[in-house]
Amino acid sequence: MAAFVGRICGSGLLKKRCNGSFVFLSPQVQNFSTSRAWTRSQKVLLVATAAGVVVGGAGALLYALEQSVAASGTEVHPPALPWNHKGVLDSLDHASVRRGYEVYKQVCAACHSMRFIAYRNLVGVTHTEAEAKAEAEEIMVRDGPDEAGNYFNRPGKLSDYFPSPYPNEEAARAANNGAYPPDLSYIALARHGGEDYLFALLTGYCDAPAGVVLREGQYYNPYFPGGAISMAQALYSEAAEYSDGTPPTASQLAKDVSTFLVWAAEPYHDERKRMGIKSLGIVLILGALSYYIKRHKWAALKTRKISFHPKSK
C-alpha cells in the first residue's frame, strides 16, 4: 500500500496541503481517464454488449430453472405429437373437432361439464345452424318463472350452454369417490403440455409398478402427477360411434376429443392465425412502400448541399 501511494505521489497526481493531507489534481487525473477517449458509438456498443450479456445470462438461468423443475416431477412427460394445427399457418381439423364433440357427448359428458361452451359456438365450426339447433333441443333446460311465477322445463336453444352432469359440486364428489371431475372448457390450456398431455393421459393407463400402492377407486396413469388418478380409463375401441364412419379406435377417439378440447379452449384459433397472416402482409407492403419513399423521394433532400456565395461589390 505504501509503494502504491508512493507511485501516485511520484506521478504528480497528488498535491500536498499545508495540513499534511493530499488532494487530486483534476486536470492530471482526467488525463489518466480512459473513458474520455471513447467515442459515442463505442459507448453505445459497450452498453449494448453489457445488456446482452445480462439478458442472455438471465434467460439461460430461467431455462435451467424450468428444466430442473420439469425434471423434478414424478410423472412422465408426454411426447410432442405432430398435430395438424401445430404449424404457424395450419388450422384446426374441423372434421376431427366434430368427431371430438361426438366423443365428448357420448363418453365424457357423463362426468365432465363444459359450462363455458354454448351450442351456438358449434355453428359454422362443426355443425350447421339446423344441426346445432337439433343438438340443443335434445336437452331439457329449467327456465322461468313464467307469468304465474312457476319454473318449467323447455327444450334447449342455441343460446344455452352445455349441461352439467351433476347439480352441484357435492353431488359430483359423491358420485366419484370424493374426486371432483374438472370442467373441460379450458382444460387444454390449463394443463402443461396441452393436447399432448390430454392424448397421453387418455391412452396411458397401465398396471401400477411395484411399490406403488393405489387406494380403492384409483387407477395408475404415469402421465398424471403422482400416478394415482381417480378417473378410470374411459376410451376403448368402439367406445363411441362416429357419424362419418371413421373407425372408432381408442387412439382415434383420444385424438379427436383432444382436438375438440383445443378448439373449446381457443375457439378463435383459426381467426387468430388468419389475422396474423393479414397483418404480416400489411406490414410487408407498408415496409416496402416506406423504403421506396425513403430511397427515391427523400434521397435528394437528405444529400443536398447548401452553400453561401456572397455578392461581390
XYZ file of N, CA and C in Angstrom, residues 6-147:
426
model
N 3.248 5.822 -2.917
C 4.460 6.476 -3.386
C 4.479 6.677 -4.885
N 3.977 5.677 -5.633
C 3.941 5.830 -7.090
C 3.001 6.952 -7.489
N 1.842 7.041 -6.784
C 0.900 8.107 -7.108
C 1.503 9.472 -6.810
N 2.169 9.583 -5.674
C 2.793 10.864 -5.329
C 3.899 11.220 -6.316
N 4.645 10.196 -6.762
C 5.720 10.458 -7.702
C 5.220 10.872 -9.065
N 4.032 10.423 -9.423
C 3.497 10.791 -10.732
C 2.903 12.180 -10.757
N 2.812 12.817 -9.587
C 2.297 14.179 -9.556
C 0.802 14.270 -9.504
N 0.123 13.177 -9.186
C -1.328 13.200 -9.129
C -1.831 13.793 -7.827
N -0.998 13.817 -6.801
C -1.402 14.344 -5.507
C -0.631 15.623 -5.193
N -1.293 16.532 -4.577
C -0.673 17.797 -4.150
C -0.798 17.907 -2.638
N 0.272 18.152 -1.967
C 0.276 18.211 -0.519
C -0.198 19.568 -0.036
N -1.133 19.498 0.919
C -1.632 20.724 1.522
C -0.747 21.116 2.712
N -1.103 22.259 3.280
C -0.337 22.732 4.435
C -0.552 21.849 5.659
N -1.747 21.277 5.785
C -2.029 20.438 6.947
C -1.537 19.012 6.792
N -0.852 18.728 5.706
C -0.293 17.399 5.500
C -1.159 16.458 4.686
N -2.397 16.851 4.341
C -3.266 15.991 3.535
C -2.959 16.180 2.065
N -3.490 15.299 1.252
C -3.239 15.319 -0.177
C -4.567 15.491 -0.896
N -4.530 16.147 -2.056
C -5.712 16.287 -2.929
C -5.286 15.917 -4.339
N -6.282 15.426 -5.119
C -6.010 15.082 -6.509
C -5.986 16.339 -7.363
N -5.095 16.338 -8.317
C -5.068 17.402 -9.319
C -5.979 16.986 -10.456
N -7.135 17.647 -10.582
C -8.161 17.198 -11.529
C -7.696 17.175 -12.981
N -6.947 18.128 -13.474
C -6.536 18.035 -14.887
C -5.673 16.822 -15.156
N -4.778 16.516 -14.230
C -3.901 15.368 -14.429
C -4.673 14.064 -14.304
N -5.638 14.023 -13.360
C -6.436 12.810 -13.228
C -7.236 12.556 -14.490
N -7.776 13.611 -15.076
C -8.547 13.459 -16.295
C -7.694 12.937 -17.436
N -6.429 13.285 -17.439
C -5.552 12.763 -18.484
C -5.353 11.268 -18.366
N -5.453 10.757 -17.102
C -5.288 9.327 -16.899
C -6.584 8.554 -17.166
N -7.721 9.197 -17.392
C -9.001 8.517 -17.624
C -9.039 7.939 -19.022
N -9.505 6.679 -19.129
C -9.593 6.016 -20.437
C -10.955 6.209 -21.095
N -12.006 6.527 -20.284
C -13.342 6.649 -20.863
C -13.518 7.941 -21.643
N -12.693 8.976 -21.394
C -12.838 10.231 -22.122
C -12.463 10.074 -23.579
N -11.637 9.081 -23.882
C -11.205 8.886 -25.265
C -12.176 8.043 -26.074
N -13.197 7.480 -25.434
C -14.150 6.637 -26.147
C -15.097 7.491 -26.967
N -15.418 6.999 -28.136
C -16.404 7.678 -28.969
C -17.809 7.291 -28.532
N -18.779 7.999 -29.059
C -20.166 7.713 -28.690
C -20.572 6.309 -29.140
N -20.151 5.918 -30.336
C -20.508 4.584 -30.840
C -19.892 3.484 -29.986
N -18.680 3.699 -29.494
C -18.041 2.710 -28.633
C -18.792 2.570 -27.310
N -19.243 3.687 -26.743
C -20.004 3.621 -25.502
C -21.329 2.892 -25.706
N -22.002 3.197 -26.835
C -23.264 2.511 -27.126
C -23.033 1.019 -27.299
N -21.946 0.649 -27.991
C -21.630 -0.755 -28.180
C -21.340 -1.446 -26.851
N -20.633 -0.742 -25.951
C -20.327 -1.315 -24.640
C -21.610 -1.544 -23.834
N -22.510 -0.562 -23.849
C -23.773 -0.705 -23.109
C -24.613 -1.835 -23.696
N -24.666 -1.899 -25.041
C -25.450 -2.960 -25.680
C -24.869 -4.340 -25.367
N -23.539 -4.439 -25.357
C -22.910 -5.722 -25.038
C -23.203 -6.138 -23.593
N -23.095 -5.177 -22.685
C -23.387 -5.490 -21.280
C -24.842 -5.904 -21.102
N -25.759 -5.187 -21.775
C -27.175 -5.544 -21.679
C -27.436 -6.926 -22.266
N -26.774 -7.236 -23.394
C -26.937 -8.561 -23.988
C -26.439 -9.668 -23.087
N -25.319 -9.417 -22.423
C -24.782 -10.420 -21.503
C -25.733 -10.645 -20.337
N -26.280 -9.551 -19.796
C -27.208 -9.677 -18.668
C -28.474 -10.413 -19.080
N -29.060 -10.011 -20.232
C -30.297 -10.655 -20.695
C -30.052 -12.120 -21.037
N -28.942 -12.396 -21.716
C -28.629 -13.778 -22.046
C -28.407 -14.640 -20.821
N -27.704 -14.079 -19.837
C -27.498 -14.837 -18.599
C -28.793 -15.096 -17.857
N -29.671 -14.070 -17.826
C -30.965 -14.262 -17.165
C -31.809 -15.300 -17.893
N -31.785 -15.258 -19.226
C -32.539 -16.261 -19.995
C -32.017 -17.669 -19.777
N -30.699 -17.809 -19.767
C -30.121 -19.131 -19.519
C -30.454 -19.643 -18.123
N -30.465 -18.727 -17.146
C -30.814 -19.132 -15.782
C -32.273 -19.577 -15.695
N -33.179 -18.817 -16.330
C -34.596 -19.193 -16.315
C -34.824 -20.526 -17.022
N -34.128 -20.739 -18.136
C -34.268 -22.008 -18.853
C -33.774 -23.173 -18.006
N -32.640 -22.978 -17.341
C -32.112 -24.049 -16.486
C -33.056 -24.342 -15.326
N -33.632 -23.276 -14.729
C -34.573 -23.493 -13.633
C -35.824 -24.216 -14.109
N -36.324 -23.838 -15.295
C -37.517 -24.502 -15.827
C -37.248 -25.976 -16.097
N -36.097 -26.275 -16.665
C -35.764 -27.671 -16.945
C -35.608 -28.465 -15.659
N -35.017 -27.851 -14.627
C -34.832 -28.572 -13.372
C -36.170 -28.832 -12.689
N -37.089 -27.839 -12.767
C -38.410 -28.029 -12.170
C -39.194 -29.078 -12.937
N -39.110 -29.026 -14.286
C -39.843 -30.002 -15.092
C -39.324 -31.418 -14.871
N -38.041 -31.531 -14.597
C -37.468 -32.855 -14.401
C -37.604 -33.362 -12.973
N -38.098 -32.505 -12.079
C -38.183 -32.911 -10.679
C -39.468 -33.649 -10.351
N -40.460 -33.672 -11.268
C -41.723 -34.340 -11.001
C -41.594 -35.847 -11.113
N -42.612 -36.512 -10.596
C -42.624 -37.975 -10.648
C -43.387 -38.503 -11.850
N -44.085 -37.635 -12.575
C -44.862 -38.094 -13.714
C -44.016 -38.130 -14.984
N -44.479 -38.899 -15.952
C -43.821 -38.987 -17.249
C -44.314 -37.830 -18.110
N -43.407 -37.169 -18.774
C -43.786 -36.043 -19.615
C -44.229 -36.544 -20.978
N -45.337 -36.017 -21.501
C -45.863 -36.522 -22.772
C -44.967 -36.151 -23.940
N -44.881 -36.998 -24.939
C -44.088 -36.659 -26.133
C -44.828 -35.646 -26.993
N -44.074 -34.910 -27.782
C -44.656 -33.942 -28.711
C -45.156 -34.676 -29.949
N -46.428 -34.521 -30.253
C -47.061 -35.221 -31.365
C -47.272 -34.279 -32.544
N -47.270 -34.812 -33.762
C -47.418 -33.958 -34.968
C -48.880 -33.609 -35.246
N -49.448 -32.694 -34.482
C -50.834 -32.295 -34.688
C -50.975 -31.474 -35.964
N -52.149 -31.570 -36.576
C -52.385 -30.848 -37.829
C -52.407 -29.340 -37.640
N -52.710 -28.862 -36.454
C -52.850 -27.435 -36.207
C -51.621 -26.825 -35.542
N -50.523 -27.549 -35.465
C -49.345 -27.046 -34.757
C -48.589 -25.992 -35.558
N -48.668 -26.035 -36.870
C -47.915 -25.098 -37.693
C -48.421 -23.676 -37.576
N -47.561 -22.738 -37.980
C -47.929 -21.326 -37.908
C -49.087 -21.011 -38.848
N -49.138 -21.672 -39.994
C -50.171 -21.408 -40.986
C -51.226 -22.505 -41.033
N -51.232 -23.413 -40.065
C -52.162 -24.547 -40.078
C -53.380 -24.240 -39.220
N -54.537 -24.687 -39.695
C -55.794 -24.506 -38.964
C -56.209 -25.827 -38.329
N -57.222 -25.759 -37.505
C -57.748 -26.957 -36.865
C -58.427 -27.857 -37.889
N -58.371 -29.150 -37.638
C -59.078 -30.124 -38.453
C -60.534 -30.151 -37.983
N -61.420 -29.478 -38.727
C -62.792 -29.323 -38.258
C -63.556 -30.639 -38.294
N -63.188 -31.554 -39.169
C -63.811 -32.877 -39.135
C -63.444 -33.604 -37.850
N -62.193 -33.444 -37.419
C -61.766 -34.044 -36.160
C -62.441 -33.368 -34.977
N -62.654 -32.049 -35.061
C -63.357 -31.338 -33.987
C -64.789 -31.853 -33.868
N -65.452 -32.098 -35.000
C -66.826 -32.629 -34.963
C -66.848 -34.021 -34.345
N -65.907 -34.862 -34.742
C -65.852 -36.205 -34.154
C -65.526 -36.115 -32.661
N -64.661 -35.161 -32.274
C -64.355 -34.986 -30.856
C -65.566 -34.567 -30.053
N -66.434 -33.755 -30.654
C -67.676 -33.399 -29.968
C -68.543 -34.634 -29.759
N -68.581 -35.508 -30.727
C -69.363 -36.737 -30.580
C -68.793 -37.621 -29.473
N -67.455 -37.661 -29.358
C -66.838 -38.434 -28.277
C -67.181 -37.811 -26.924
N -67.088 -36.498 -26.840
C -67.437 -35.841 -25.576
C -68.896 -36.102 -25.220
N -69.779 -35.992 -26.192
C -71.209 -36.162 -25.929
C -71.528 -37.584 -25.472
N -70.880 -38.587 -26.067
C -71.213 -39.975 -25.769
C -70.446 -40.540 -24.581
N -69.270 -39.997 -24.284
C -68.413 -40.585 -23.250
C -68.130 -39.577 -22.124
N -67.538 -38.443 -22.468
C -67.021 -37.537 -21.439
C -68.118 -36.774 -20.705
N -69.237 -36.500 -21.392
C -70.287 -35.679 -20.778
C -70.951 -36.366 -19.599
N -70.715 -37.663 -19.413
C -71.311 -38.355 -18.275
C -70.707 -37.900 -16.955
N -69.483 -37.352 -16.977
C -68.824 -36.919 -15.738
C -68.349 -35.474 -15.788
N -67.953 -34.977 -16.967
C -67.327 -33.665 -17.085
C -68.286 -32.662 -17.723
N -68.244 -31.457 -17.218
C -69.046 -30.372 -17.764
C -68.204 -29.510 -18.703
N -68.885 -28.707 -19.502
C -68.257 -27.683 -20.338
C -69.170 -26.457 -20.283
N -69.181 -25.829 -19.139
C -70.176 -24.796 -18.874
C -69.879 -23.469 -19.559
N -68.737 -23.347 -20.237
C -68.422 -22.114 -20.947
C -68.612 -22.236 -22.460
N -69.123 -23.357 -22.925
C -69.353 -23.577 -24.344
C -70.852 -23.679 -24.578
N -71.371 -22.870 -25.491
C -72.790 -22.881 -25.839
C -72.975 -23.571 -27.186
N -74.208 -23.981 -27.456
C -74.487 -24.674 -28.712
C -74.309 -23.745 -29.914
N -74.454 -22.456 -29.701
C -74.254 -21.531 -30.816
C -72.797 -21.495 -31.274
N -71.872 -21.881 -30.373
C -70.460 -21.910 -30.759
C -70.165 -22.992 -31.786
N -71.053 -23.981 -31.914
C -70.831 -25.058 -32.877
C -71.179 -24.651 -34.301
N -71.998 -23.593 -34.448
C -72.470 -23.188 -35.768
C -71.303 -22.663 -36.598
N -71.149 -23.202 -37.781
C -70.080 -22.781 -38.681
C -68.735 -23.392 -38.383
N -68.641 -24.186 -37.332
C -67.372 -24.827 -36.965
C -67.469 -26.340 -37.158
N -68.444 -26.944 -36.499
C -68.634 -28.393 -36.607
C -70.019 -28.751 -37.130
N -70.983 -27.855 -36.981
C -72.364 -28.143 -37.364
C -72.951 -26.953 -38.105
N -73.964 -27.234 -38.883
C -74.756 -26.162 -39.459
C -75.710 -25.621 -38.389
N -76.394 -24.546 -38.706
C -77.308 -23.974 -37.719
C -78.439 -24.938 -37.394
N -78.955 -25.636 -38.397
C -80.031 -26.596 -38.152
C -79.541 -27.763 -37.309
N -78.331 -28.238 -37.579
C -77.792 -29.346 -36.789
C -77.536 -28.915 -35.348
N -77.021 -27.698 -35.164
C -76.776 -27.219 -33.801
C -78.089 -27.044 -33.039
N -79.137 -26.580 -33.712
C -80.442 -26.469 -33.053
C -80.963 -27.835 -32.639
N -80.766 -28.825 -33.512
C -81.202 -30.184 -33.170
C -80.424 -30.729 -31.983
N -79.130 -30.425 -31.912
C -78.341 -30.858 -30.757
C -78.822 -30.191 -29.480
N -79.151 -28.914 -29.565
C -79.605 -28.196 -28.371
C -80.970 -28.687 -27.905
N -81.828 -29.063 -28.821
C -83.179 -29.500 -28.453
C -83.204 -30.866 -27.786
N -82.069 -31.565 -27.797
C -82.025 -32.869 -27.136
C -81.948 -32.745 -25.619
N -81.624 -31.574 -25.104
C -81.542 -31.389 -23.655
C -82.770 -30.620 -23.167
N -83.042 -30.740 -21.887
C -84.127 -30.011 -21.250
C -83.515 -29.011 -20.269
N -83.949 -27.773 -20.379
C -83.394 -26.687 -19.583
C -84.482 -26.156 -18.660
N -84.136 -25.979 -17.398
C -85.082 -25.398 -16.434
C -85.086 -23.887 -16.603
N -86.246 -23.347 -16.903
C -86.386 -21.930 -17.204
C -87.533 -21.345 -16.387
N -87.661 -20.034 -16.455
C -88.738 -19.364 -15.746
C -88.219 -18.249 -14.871
N -89.091 -17.684 -14.070
C -90.501 -18.071 -13.892
C -91.386 -17.538 -15.014
N -92.530 -18.195 -15.198
C -93.486 -17.754 -16.201
C -94.405 -16.698 -15.600
N -95.505 -16.404 -16.288
C -96.413 -15.363 -15.814
C -97.050 -15.726 -14.471
